[in-house]
Short mmCIF file of C-alpha atoms in Angstrom, two decimals:
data_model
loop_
_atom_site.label_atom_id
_atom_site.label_comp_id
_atom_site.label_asym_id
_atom_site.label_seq_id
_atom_site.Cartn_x
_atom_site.Cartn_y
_atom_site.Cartn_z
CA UNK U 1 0.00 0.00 0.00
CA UNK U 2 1.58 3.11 -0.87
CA UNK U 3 2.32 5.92 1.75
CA UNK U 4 -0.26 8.78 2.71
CA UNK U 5 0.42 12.29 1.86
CA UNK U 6 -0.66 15.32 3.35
CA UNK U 7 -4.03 16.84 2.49
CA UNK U 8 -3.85 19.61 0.00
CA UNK U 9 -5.71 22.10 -1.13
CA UNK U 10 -6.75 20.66 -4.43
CA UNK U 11 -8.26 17.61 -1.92
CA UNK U 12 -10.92 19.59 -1.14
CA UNK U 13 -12.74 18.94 -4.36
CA UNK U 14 -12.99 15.36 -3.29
CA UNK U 15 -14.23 16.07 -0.09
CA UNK U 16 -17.60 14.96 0.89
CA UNK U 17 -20.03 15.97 3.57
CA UNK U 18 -23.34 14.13 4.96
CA UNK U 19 -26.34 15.11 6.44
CA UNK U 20 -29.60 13.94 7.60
CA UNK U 21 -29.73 10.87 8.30
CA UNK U 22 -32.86 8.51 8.74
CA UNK U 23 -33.23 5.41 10.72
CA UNK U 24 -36.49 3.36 9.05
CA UNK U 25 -39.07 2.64 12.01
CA UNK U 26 -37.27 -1.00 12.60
CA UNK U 27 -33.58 0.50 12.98
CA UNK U 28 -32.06 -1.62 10.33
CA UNK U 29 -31.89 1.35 7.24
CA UNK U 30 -30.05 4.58 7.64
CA UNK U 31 -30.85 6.83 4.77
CA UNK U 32 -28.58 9.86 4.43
CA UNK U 33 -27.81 12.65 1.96
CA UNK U 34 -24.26 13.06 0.58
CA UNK U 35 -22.81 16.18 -0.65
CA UNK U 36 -19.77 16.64 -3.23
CA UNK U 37 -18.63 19.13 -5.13
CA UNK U 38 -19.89 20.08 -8.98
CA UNK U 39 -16.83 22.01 -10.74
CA UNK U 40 -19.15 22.76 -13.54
CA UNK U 41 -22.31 23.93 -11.50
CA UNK U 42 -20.30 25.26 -9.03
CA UNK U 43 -21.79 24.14 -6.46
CA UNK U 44 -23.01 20.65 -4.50
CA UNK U 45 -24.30 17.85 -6.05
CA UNK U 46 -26.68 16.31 -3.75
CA UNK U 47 -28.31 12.37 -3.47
CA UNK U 48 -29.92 9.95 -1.10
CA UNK U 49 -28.19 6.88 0.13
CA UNK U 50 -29.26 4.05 2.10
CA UNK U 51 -27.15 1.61 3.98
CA UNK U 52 -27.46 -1.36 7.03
CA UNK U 53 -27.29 -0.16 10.02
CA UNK U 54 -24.90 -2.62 11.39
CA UNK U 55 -22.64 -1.82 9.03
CA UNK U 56 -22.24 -5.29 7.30
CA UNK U 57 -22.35 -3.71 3.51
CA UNK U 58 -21.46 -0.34 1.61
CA UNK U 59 -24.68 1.96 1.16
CA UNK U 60 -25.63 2.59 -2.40
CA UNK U 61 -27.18 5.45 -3.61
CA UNK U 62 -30.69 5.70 -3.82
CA UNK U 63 -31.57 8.68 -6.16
CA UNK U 64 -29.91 10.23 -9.12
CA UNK U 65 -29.75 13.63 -7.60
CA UNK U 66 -27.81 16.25 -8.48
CA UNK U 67 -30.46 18.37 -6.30
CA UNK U 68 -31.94 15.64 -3.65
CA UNK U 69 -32.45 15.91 0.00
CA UNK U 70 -34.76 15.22 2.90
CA UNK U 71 -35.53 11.53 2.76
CA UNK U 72 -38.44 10.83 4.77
CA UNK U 73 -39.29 6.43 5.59
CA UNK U 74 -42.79 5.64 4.85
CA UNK U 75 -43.93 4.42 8.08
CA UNK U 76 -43.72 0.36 6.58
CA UNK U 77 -40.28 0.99 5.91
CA UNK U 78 -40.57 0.07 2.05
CA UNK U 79 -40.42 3.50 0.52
CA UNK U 80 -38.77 6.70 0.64
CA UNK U 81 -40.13 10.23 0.11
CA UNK U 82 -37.67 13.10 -0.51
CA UNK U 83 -36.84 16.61 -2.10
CA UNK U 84 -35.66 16.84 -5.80
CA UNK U 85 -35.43 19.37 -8.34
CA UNK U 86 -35.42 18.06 -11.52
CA UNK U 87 -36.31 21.61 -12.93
CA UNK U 88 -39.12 22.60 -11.87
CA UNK U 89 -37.58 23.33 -7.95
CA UNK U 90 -37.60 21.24 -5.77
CA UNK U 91 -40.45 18.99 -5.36
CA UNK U 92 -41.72 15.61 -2.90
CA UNK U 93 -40.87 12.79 -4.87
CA UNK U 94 -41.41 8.95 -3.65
CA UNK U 95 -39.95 6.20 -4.86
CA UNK U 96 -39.87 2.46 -3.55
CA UNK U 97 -37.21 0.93 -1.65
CA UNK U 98 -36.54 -1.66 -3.85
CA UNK U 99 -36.36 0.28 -6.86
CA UNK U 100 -38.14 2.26 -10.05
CA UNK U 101 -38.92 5.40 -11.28
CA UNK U 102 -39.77 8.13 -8.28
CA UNK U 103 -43.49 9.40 -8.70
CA UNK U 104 -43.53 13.63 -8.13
CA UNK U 105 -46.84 14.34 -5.63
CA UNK U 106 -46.18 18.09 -5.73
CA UNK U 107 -46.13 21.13 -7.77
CA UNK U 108 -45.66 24.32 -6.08
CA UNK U 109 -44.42 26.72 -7.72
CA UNK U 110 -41.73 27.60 -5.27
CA UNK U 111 -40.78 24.28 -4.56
CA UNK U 112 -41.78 22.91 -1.06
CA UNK U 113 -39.35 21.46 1.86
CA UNK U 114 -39.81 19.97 5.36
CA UNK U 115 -41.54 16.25 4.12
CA UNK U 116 -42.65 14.67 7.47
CA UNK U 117 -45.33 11.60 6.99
CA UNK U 118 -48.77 11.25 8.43
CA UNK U 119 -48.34 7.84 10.32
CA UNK U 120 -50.91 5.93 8.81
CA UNK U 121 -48.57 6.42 5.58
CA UNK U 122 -51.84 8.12 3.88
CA UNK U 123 -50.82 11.44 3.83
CA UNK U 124 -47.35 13.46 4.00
CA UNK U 125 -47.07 17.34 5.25
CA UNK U 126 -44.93 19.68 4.02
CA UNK U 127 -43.64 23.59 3.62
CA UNK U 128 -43.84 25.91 0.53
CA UNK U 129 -43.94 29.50 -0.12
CA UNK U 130 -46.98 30.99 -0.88
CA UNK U 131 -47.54 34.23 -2.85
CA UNK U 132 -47.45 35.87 -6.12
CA UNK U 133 -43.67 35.96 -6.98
CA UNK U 134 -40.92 36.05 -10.68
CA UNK U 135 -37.58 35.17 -10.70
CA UNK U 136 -35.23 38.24 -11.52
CA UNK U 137 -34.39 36.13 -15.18
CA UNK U 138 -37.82 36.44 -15.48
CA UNK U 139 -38.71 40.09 -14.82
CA UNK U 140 -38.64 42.73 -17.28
CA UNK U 141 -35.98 45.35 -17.34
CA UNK U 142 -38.20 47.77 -15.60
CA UNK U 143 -39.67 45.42 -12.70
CA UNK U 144 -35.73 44.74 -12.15
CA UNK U 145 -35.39 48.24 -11.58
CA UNK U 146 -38.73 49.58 -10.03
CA UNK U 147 -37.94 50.79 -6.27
CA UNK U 148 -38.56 48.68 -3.58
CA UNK U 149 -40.05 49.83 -0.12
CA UNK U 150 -38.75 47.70 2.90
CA UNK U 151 -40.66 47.92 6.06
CA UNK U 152 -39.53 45.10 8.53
CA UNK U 153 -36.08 44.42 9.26
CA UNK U 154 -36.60 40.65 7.62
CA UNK U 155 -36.87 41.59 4.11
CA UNK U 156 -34.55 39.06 2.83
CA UNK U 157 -32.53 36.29 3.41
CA UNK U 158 -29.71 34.27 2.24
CA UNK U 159 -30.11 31.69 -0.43
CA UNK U 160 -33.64 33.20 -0.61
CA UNK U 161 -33.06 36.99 -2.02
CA UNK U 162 -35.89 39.78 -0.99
CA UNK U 163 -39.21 38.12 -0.20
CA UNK U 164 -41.27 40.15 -1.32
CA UNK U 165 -44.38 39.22 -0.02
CA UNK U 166 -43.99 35.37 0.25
CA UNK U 167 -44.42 33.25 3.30
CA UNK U 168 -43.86 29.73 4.17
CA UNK U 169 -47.19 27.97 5.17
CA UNK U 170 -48.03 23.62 5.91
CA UNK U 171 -49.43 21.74 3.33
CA UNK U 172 -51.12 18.21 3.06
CA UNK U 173 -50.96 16.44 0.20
CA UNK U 174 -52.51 12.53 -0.10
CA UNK U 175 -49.63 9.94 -0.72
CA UNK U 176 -50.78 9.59 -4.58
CA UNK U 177 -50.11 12.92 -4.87
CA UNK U 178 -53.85 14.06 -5.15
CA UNK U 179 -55.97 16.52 -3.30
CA UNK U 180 -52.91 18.94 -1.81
CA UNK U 181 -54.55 21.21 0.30
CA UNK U 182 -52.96 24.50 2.42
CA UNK U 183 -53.66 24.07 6.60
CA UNK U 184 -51.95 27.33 7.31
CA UNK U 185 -52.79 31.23 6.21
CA UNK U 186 -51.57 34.58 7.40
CA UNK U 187 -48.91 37.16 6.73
CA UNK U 188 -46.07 35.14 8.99
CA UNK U 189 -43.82 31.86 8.15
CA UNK U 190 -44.81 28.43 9.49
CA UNK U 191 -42.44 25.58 9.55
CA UNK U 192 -41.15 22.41 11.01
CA UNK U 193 -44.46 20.44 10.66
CA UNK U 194 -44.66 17.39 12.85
CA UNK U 195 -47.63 15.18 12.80
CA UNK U 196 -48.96 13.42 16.02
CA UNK U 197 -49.40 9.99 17.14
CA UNK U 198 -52.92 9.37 15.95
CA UNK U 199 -52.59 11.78 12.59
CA UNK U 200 -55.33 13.94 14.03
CA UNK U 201 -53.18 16.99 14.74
CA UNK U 202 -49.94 18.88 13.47
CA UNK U 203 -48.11 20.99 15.46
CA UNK U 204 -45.72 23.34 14.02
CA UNK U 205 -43.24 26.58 14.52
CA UNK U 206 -44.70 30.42 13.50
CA UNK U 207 -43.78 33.50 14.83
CA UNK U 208 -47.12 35.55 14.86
CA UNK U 209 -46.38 38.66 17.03
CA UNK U 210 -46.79 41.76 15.95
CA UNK U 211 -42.76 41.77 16.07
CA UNK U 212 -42.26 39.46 13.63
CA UNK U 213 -41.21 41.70 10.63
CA UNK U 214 -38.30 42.95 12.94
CA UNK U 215 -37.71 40.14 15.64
CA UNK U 216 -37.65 36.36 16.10
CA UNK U 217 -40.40 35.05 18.90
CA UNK U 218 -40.95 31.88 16.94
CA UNK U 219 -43.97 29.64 19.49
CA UNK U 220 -44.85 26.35 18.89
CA UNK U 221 -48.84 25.94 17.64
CA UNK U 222 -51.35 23.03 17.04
CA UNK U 223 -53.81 22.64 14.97
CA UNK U 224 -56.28 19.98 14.04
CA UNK U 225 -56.11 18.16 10.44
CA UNK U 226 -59.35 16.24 9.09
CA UNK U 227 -59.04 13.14 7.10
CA UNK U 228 -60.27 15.63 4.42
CA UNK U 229 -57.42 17.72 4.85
CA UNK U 230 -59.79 20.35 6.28
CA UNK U 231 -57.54 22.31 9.20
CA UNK U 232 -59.06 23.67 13.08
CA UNK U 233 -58.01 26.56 14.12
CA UNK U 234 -54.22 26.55 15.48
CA UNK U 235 -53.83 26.99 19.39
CA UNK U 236 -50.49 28.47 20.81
CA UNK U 237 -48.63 25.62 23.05
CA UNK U 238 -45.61 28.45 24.26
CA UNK U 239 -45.71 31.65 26.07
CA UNK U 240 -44.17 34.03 23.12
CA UNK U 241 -40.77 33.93 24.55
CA UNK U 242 -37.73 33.54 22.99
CA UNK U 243 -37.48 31.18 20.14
CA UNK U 244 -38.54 27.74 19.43
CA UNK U 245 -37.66 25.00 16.71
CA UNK U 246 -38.38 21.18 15.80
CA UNK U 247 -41.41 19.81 17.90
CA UNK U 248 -41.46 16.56 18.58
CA UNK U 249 -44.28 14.12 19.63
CA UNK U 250 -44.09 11.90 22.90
CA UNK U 251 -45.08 8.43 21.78
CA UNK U 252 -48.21 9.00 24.05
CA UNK U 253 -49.18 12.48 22.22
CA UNK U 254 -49.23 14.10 25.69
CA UNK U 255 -45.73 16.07 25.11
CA UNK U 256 -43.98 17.90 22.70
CA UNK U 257 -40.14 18.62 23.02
CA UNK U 258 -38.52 21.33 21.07
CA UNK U 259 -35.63 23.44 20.55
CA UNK U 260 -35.60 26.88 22.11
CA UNK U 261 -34.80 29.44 25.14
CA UNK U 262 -37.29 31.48 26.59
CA UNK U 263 -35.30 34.88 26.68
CA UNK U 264 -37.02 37.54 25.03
CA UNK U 265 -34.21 39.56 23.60
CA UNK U 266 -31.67 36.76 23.39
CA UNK U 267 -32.06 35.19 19.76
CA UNK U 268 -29.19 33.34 19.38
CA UNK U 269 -26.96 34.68 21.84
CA UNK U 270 -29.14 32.81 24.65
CA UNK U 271 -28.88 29.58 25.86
CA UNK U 272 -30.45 27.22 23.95
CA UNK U 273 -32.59 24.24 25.69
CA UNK U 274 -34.46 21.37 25.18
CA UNK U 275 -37.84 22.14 26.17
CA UNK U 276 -40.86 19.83 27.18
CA UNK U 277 -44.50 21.21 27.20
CA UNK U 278 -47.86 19.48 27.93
CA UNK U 279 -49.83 19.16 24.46
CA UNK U 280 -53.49 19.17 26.02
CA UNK U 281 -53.74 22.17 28.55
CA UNK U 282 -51.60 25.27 28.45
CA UNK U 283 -48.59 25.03 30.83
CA UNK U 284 -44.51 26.57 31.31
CA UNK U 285 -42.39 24.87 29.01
CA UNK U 286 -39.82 23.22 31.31
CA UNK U 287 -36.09 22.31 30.07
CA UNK U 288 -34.75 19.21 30.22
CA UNK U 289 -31.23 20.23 29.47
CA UNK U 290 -30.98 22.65 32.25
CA UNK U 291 -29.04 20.36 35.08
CA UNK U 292 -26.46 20.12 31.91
CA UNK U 293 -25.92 24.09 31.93
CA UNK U 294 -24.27 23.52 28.22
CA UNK U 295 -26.16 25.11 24.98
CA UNK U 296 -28.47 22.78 22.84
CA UNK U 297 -27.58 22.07 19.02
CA UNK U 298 -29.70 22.23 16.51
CA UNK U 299 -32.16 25.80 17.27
CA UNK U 300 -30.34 27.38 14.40
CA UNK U 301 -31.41 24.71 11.56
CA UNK U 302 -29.41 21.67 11.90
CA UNK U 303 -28.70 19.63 9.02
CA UNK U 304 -30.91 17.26 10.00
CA UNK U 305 -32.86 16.49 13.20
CA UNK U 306 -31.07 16.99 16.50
CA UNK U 307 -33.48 15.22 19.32
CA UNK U 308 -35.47 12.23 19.27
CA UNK U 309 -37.61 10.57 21.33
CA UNK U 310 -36.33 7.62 22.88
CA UNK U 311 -39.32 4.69 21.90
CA UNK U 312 -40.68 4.15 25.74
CA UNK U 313 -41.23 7.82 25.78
CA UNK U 314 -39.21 8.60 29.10
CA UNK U 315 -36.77 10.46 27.49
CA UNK U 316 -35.55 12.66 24.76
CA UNK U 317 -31.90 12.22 22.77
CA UNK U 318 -30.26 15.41 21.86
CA UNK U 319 -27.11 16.94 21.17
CA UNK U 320 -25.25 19.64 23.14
CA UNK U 321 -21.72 21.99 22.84
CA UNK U 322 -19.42 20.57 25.45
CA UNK U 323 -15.23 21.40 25.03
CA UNK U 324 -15.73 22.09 21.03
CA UNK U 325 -17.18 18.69 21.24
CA UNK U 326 -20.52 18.04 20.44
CA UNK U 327 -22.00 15.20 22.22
CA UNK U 328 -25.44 13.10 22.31
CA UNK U 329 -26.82 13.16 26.15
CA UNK U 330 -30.09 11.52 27.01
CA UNK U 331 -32.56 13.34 28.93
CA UNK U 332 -35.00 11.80 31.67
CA UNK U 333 -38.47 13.12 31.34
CA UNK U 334 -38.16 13.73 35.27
CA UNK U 335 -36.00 16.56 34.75
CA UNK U 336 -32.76 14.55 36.47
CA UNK U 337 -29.42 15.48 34.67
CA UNK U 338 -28.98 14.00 31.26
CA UNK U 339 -25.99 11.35 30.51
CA UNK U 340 -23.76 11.16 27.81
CA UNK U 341 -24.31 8.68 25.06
CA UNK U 342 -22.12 9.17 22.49
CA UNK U 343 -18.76 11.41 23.21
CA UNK U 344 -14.77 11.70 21.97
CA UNK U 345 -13.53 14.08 20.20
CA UNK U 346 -15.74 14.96 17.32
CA UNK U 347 -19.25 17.13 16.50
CA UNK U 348 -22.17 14.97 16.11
CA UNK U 349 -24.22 17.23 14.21
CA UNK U 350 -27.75 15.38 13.01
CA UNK U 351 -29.06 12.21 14.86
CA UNK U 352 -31.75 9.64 14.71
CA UNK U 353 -33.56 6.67 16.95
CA UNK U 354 -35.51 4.08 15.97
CA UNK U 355 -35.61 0.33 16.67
CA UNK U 356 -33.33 0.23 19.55
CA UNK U 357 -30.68 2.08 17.09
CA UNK U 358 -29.23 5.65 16.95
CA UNK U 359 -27.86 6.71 13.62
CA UNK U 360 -25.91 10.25 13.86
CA UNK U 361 -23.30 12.02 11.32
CA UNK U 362 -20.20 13.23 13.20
CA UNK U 363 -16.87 14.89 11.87
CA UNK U 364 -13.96 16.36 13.54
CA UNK U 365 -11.44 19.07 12.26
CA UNK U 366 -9.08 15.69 11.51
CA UNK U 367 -11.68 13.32 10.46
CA UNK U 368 -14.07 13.91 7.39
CA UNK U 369 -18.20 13.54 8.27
CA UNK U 370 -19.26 10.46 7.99
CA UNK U 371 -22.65 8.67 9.11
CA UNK U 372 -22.06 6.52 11.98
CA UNK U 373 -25.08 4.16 14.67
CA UNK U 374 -24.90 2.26 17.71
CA UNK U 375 -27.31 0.77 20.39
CA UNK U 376 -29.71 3.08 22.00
CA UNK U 377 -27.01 2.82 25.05
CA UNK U 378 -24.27 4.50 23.10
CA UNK U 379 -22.62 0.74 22.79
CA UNK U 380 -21.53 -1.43 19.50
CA UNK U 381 -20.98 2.06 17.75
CA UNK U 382 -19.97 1.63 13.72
CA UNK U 383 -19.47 3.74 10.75
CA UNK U 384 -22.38 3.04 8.50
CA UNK U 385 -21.24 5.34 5.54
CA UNK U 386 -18.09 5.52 3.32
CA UNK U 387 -18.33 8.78 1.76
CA UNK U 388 -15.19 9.62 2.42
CA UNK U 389 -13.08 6.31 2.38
CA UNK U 390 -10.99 6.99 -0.48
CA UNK U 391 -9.69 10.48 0.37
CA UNK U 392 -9.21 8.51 4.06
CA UNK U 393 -6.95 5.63 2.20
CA UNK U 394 -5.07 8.51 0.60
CA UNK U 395 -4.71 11.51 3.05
CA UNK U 396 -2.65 12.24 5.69
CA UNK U 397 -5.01 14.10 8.42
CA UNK U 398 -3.00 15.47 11.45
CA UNK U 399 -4.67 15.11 14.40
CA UNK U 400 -5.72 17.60 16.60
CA UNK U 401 -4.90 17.91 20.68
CA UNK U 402 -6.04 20.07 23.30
CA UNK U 403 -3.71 22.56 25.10
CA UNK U 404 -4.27 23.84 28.62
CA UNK U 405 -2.97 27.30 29.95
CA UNK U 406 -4.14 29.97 32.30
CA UNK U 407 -4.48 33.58 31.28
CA UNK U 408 -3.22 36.57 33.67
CA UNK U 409 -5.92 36.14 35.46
CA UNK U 410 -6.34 32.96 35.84
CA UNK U 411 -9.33 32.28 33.70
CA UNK U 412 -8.51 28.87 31.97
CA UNK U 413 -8.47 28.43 28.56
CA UNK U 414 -8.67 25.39 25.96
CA UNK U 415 -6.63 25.37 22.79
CA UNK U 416 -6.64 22.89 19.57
CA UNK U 417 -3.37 22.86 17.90
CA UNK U 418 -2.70 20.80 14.72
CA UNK U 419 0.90 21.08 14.00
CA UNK U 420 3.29 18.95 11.59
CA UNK U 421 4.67 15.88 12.30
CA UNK U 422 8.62 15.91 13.06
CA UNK U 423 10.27 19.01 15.96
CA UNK U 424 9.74 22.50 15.69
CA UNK U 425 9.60 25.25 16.26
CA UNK U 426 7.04 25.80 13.72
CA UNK U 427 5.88 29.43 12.40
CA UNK U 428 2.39 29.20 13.69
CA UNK U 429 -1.29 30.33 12.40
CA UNK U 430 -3.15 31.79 15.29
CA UNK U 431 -7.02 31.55 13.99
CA UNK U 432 -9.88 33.28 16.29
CA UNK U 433 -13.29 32.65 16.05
CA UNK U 434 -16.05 34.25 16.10
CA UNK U 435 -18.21 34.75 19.15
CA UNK U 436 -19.20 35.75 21.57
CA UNK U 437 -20.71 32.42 21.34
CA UNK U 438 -18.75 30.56 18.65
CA UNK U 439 -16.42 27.92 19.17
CA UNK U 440 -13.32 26.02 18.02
CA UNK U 441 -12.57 23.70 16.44
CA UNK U 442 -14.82 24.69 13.30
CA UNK U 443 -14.77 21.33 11.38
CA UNK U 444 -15.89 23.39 8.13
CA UNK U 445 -12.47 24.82 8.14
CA UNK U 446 -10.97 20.95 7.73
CA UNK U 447 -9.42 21.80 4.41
CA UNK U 448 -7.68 25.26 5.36
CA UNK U 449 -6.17 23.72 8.56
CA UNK U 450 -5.23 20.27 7.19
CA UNK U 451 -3.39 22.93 3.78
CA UNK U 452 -1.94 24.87 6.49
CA UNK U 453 -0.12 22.11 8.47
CA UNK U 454 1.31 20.00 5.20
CA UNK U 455 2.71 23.79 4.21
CA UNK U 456 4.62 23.61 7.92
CA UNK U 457 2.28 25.68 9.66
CA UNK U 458 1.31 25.03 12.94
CA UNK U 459 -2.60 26.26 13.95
CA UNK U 460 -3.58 27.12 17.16
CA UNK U 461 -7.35 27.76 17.68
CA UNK U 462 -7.89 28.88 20.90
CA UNK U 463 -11.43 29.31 22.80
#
């Protein structure tokens, strides 16, 4: 086998990242979504792939991509719906698991996001802009130019452009694609559907203050959703604090956890929590996370889903900044401190449970992302994907350690230093992050740190 080299920077066109992954409701699948770079289209290509879950074979891709996303298991486990654009934005497709050609259910003319099934497997919910709208190619010379009056502070946003008008709302749509019908209204964005137990109800995010245009006080809402597809009028769960993101259902239906901090002015320089609040009578959302006293991933849209339910509905799996780690700790519904499940040095950024299995995607500053899973006690852990394998087989990746010291005045503070192999002294790259409440390492920097050490550079990223 011939030597490893050092990463450089032409390595990072065959570096891969992956996201979301999926466990199917018996634990056995993980489906996941790989990223790699297009030269040409300049920027990702994106597909599904599914793989065991105990690691005993390579996962194959699943759809053709180069614009796929979001796969979402039927709740039999022998189909997948996900997000494609096959020119027409992006759209639900469904395809089975054992092969053929993907059938397209929707046809919005923005494109839709956020596929989360009903779990009869009748019906699937999702998000999509609503609103009369051109893209600027399609606009005449003097639309392009006509002035444009801005009167909220969120007028725009990246990857989006000015929105003119739209807003996100919850759609149903039957799993034939038939009879797609709008639950949601209003000048405000709903998002992060999330169907219940029984498929009676959905209960979602919206910020509907009178703040909104200016501020973030997203609340998490219920509302009622006929077999029809005919929608109740939504009822606030939260207190219009803060922020909240990603409800989840309790097995029972009786609680919803979410993402979120109650501070009113904080955004996202609070604390984030996982919060728990009763689904049937109005109540204080209570964190489970607190005893912890570390932030909560995921409030900020994770790629992917960052709690789960654990199946006996006692508690809740999520993720949380710990060191420049991040590591999965399981929270008792009692409110006693949550445990560590899955640590070490890396950021487990997405995660999944089903079937006695968690599924998560993890990376490190020295170790490309891969999809990984282990028992729902953090045990047997093995990596499921191989996305990267052959830049692994062929790179170099210096590791990174953790340095100790004490300031002036004694506050202690935590280093990561990469540096080259062999003895220095080495000139050095002193790299500080943003904040006040970022954090090294940043594992999106991989390929400038890894370049930086194989050109002699040592890099010290200090928090």
């Amino acid at each position: 086998m011939p030597a490893k080299r050092d990463f450089g920077p032409e390595d990072v066109w065959r570096l891969r990242t992956v996201a979301d992954p999926r466990l199917s409701p018996d634990g056995r699948l993980v489906a996941y979504v790989v990223a790699e770079p297009d030269r040409e289209r300049d920027q990702p290509a994106t597909t599904v792939w599914v793989a065991p879950a105990d690691g005993s074979a390579p996962g194959r891709r699943f759809s053709a991509g180069p614009e796929d996303g979001a796969p979402r298991w039927s709740p039999d486990g022998r189909s997948l719906a996900f997000v494609a654009d096959r020119g027409h934005g992006p759209q639900l497709h469904l395809a089975p698991l054992d092969g053929g050609e993907p059938a397209v259910l929707t046809d919005a003319p923005h494109g839709v996001s956020q596929p989360v099934w009903s779990p009869d497997g009748r019906r699937l919910a999702y998000v999509a802009r609503t609103g009369e709208w051109k893209a600027p190619e399609e606009r005449s010379a003097v639309e392009r130019n006509a002035p444009r009056v801005v009167t909220g502070l969120h007028h725009r946003f990246d990857g989006i452009g000015y929105l003119d008008g739209r807003r996100s709302h919850l759609f149903v749509v039957k799993v034939d694609g038939s009879g797609a019908v709008q639950v949601t209204d209003g000048d405000w964005d709903d998002g992060d559907p999330e169907w219940s137990p029984d498929g009676r109800r959905l209960a979602f995010v919206s910020d509907r203050s009178a703040t909104r245009h200016d501020e973030v006080h997203r609340d998490v809402w219920v509302l009622t959703v006929s077999a029809a597809g005919r929608p109740g009028a939504p009822r606030r769960l939260t207190r219009g604090r803060g922020t909240a993101s990603a409800p989840r259902w309790s097995p029972d239906g009786s609680t919803l956890a979410y993402l979120g901090h109650e501070v009113e002015d904080g955004n996202s320089a609070a604390n984030a929590h996982l919060l728990v609040v009763d689904t049937a009578r109005p109540s204080a959302p209570r964190s489970l996370s607190e005893p912890l006293d570390r932030t909560v991933w995921g409030v900020l849209r994770a790629p992917g889903a960052a709690h789960a339910w654990d199946r006996d509905g006692r508690s809740v799996l999520f993720v949380a900044v710990d060191g420049g780690s991040l590591a999965v700790y399981r929270a008792p519904l009692d409110g006693s401190r949550p445990a560590r499940v899955v640590g070490g040095d890396r950021q487990v950024v997405a995660l999944d449970a089903a079937g006695g299995t968690i599924a998560f995607a993890a990376q490190w500053v020295s170790e490309p992302m891969e999809v990984y899973a282990c028992g729902a006690d953090g045990r047997r852990e093995r990596r499921v994907s191989d996305a990267n394998g052959e830049l692994r087989r062929d790179v170099r990746f210096a590791p990174a350690r953790r340095v100790g010291h004490r300031s002036a005045d004694g506050v202690g503070i935590e280093s990561f230093v990469l540096a080259p192999a062999g003895r220095g002294p080495h000139p050095a790259v002193l790299e500080i992050h943003g904040g006040p409440h970022g954090w090294h390492p940043q594992v999106v920097m991989l390929p400038l740190y890894q370049s930086l050490v194989a050109a002699g550079y040592a890099v010290v990223l200090p928090n």
